[in-house]
Coordinates of C-alpha atoms in Angstrom, one line a residue:
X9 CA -31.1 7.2 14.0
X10 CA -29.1 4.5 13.7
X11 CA -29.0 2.0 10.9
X12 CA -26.6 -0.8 12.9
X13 CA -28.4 -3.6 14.4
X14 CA -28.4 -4.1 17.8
X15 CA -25.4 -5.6 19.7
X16 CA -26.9 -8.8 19.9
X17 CA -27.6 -9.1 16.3
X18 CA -24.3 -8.4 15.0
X19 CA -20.6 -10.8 14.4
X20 CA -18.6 -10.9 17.7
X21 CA -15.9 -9.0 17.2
X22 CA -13.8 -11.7 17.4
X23 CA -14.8 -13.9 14.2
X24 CA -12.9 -10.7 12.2
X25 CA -9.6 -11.6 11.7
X26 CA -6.9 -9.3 11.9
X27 CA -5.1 -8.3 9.0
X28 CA -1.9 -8.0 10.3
X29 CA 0.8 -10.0 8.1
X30 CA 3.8 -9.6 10.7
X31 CA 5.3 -7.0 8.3
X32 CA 5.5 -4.1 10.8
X33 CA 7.0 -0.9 9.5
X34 CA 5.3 2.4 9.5
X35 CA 5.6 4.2 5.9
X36 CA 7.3 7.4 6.2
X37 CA 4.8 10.1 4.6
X38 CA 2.0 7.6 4.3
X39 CA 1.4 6.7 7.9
X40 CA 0.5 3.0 6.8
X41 CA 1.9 -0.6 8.0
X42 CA 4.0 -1.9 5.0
X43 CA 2.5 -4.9 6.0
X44 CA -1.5 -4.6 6.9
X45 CA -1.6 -1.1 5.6
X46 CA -3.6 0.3 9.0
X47 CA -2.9 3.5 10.3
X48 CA -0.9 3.1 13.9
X49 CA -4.6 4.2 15.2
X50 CA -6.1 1.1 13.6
X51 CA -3.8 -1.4 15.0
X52 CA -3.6 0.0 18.1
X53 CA -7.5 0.1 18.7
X54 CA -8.0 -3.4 16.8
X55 CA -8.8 -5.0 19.6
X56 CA -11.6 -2.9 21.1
X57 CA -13.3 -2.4 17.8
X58 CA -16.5 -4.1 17.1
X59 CA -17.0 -6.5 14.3
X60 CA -18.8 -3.6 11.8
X61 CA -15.9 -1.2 12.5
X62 CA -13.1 -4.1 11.9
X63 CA -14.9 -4.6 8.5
X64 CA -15.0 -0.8 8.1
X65 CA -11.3 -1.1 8.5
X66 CA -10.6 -4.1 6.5
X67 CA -13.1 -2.9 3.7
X68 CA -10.6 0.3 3.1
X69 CA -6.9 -1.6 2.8
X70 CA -7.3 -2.1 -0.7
X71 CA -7.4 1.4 -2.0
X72 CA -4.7 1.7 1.0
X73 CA -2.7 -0.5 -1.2
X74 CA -3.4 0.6 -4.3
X75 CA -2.7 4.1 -4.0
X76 CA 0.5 3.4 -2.1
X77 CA 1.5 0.6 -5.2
X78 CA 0.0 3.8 -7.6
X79 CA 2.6 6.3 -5.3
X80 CA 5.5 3.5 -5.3
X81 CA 4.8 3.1 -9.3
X82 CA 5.0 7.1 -9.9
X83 CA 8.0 7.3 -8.0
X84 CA 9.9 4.8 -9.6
X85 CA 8.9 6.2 -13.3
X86 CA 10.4 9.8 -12.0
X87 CA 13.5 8.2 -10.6
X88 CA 14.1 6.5 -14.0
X89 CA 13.2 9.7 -16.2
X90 CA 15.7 11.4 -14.0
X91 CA 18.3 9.1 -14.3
X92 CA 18.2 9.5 -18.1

């Protein structure tokens, strides 16, 4: 059973914004946008998605962002130990 109210009681899809930042570059290894941090399946089924999914999506960018800035940050500190 279903916990989702009906259709007619939720957001139009439409009153959730996109994410998208114009910043379109697929992350090797990651499979994110640089920019909006969707997977390519994300963006390319943004438009059919229903308000509660959009949210679903928009709800998990964060950690998206912060494991990728954790990732980044890890790198980085290897590079550097390497270089000394």
């Amino acid at each position: 059973m279903s916990t989702r109210p009906p259709p007619s009681a939720r957001a139009p899809a439409s009153d959730v914004a996109s994410p998208c930042i114009s910043v379109c570059e697929i992350l090797p290894g990651a499979g994110l946008c640089a920019g909006c941090f969707r997977t390519l399946d994300e963006i390319a089924a943004w438009s059919v998605l229903d308000a509660d999914d959009k949210r679903a999506v928009l709800a998990a960018l964060p950690r998206r962002r912060a494991a990728l800035a954790a990732q980044r940050a890890a790198t980085t500190a290897g590079s550097a130990d390497a270089a000394r």
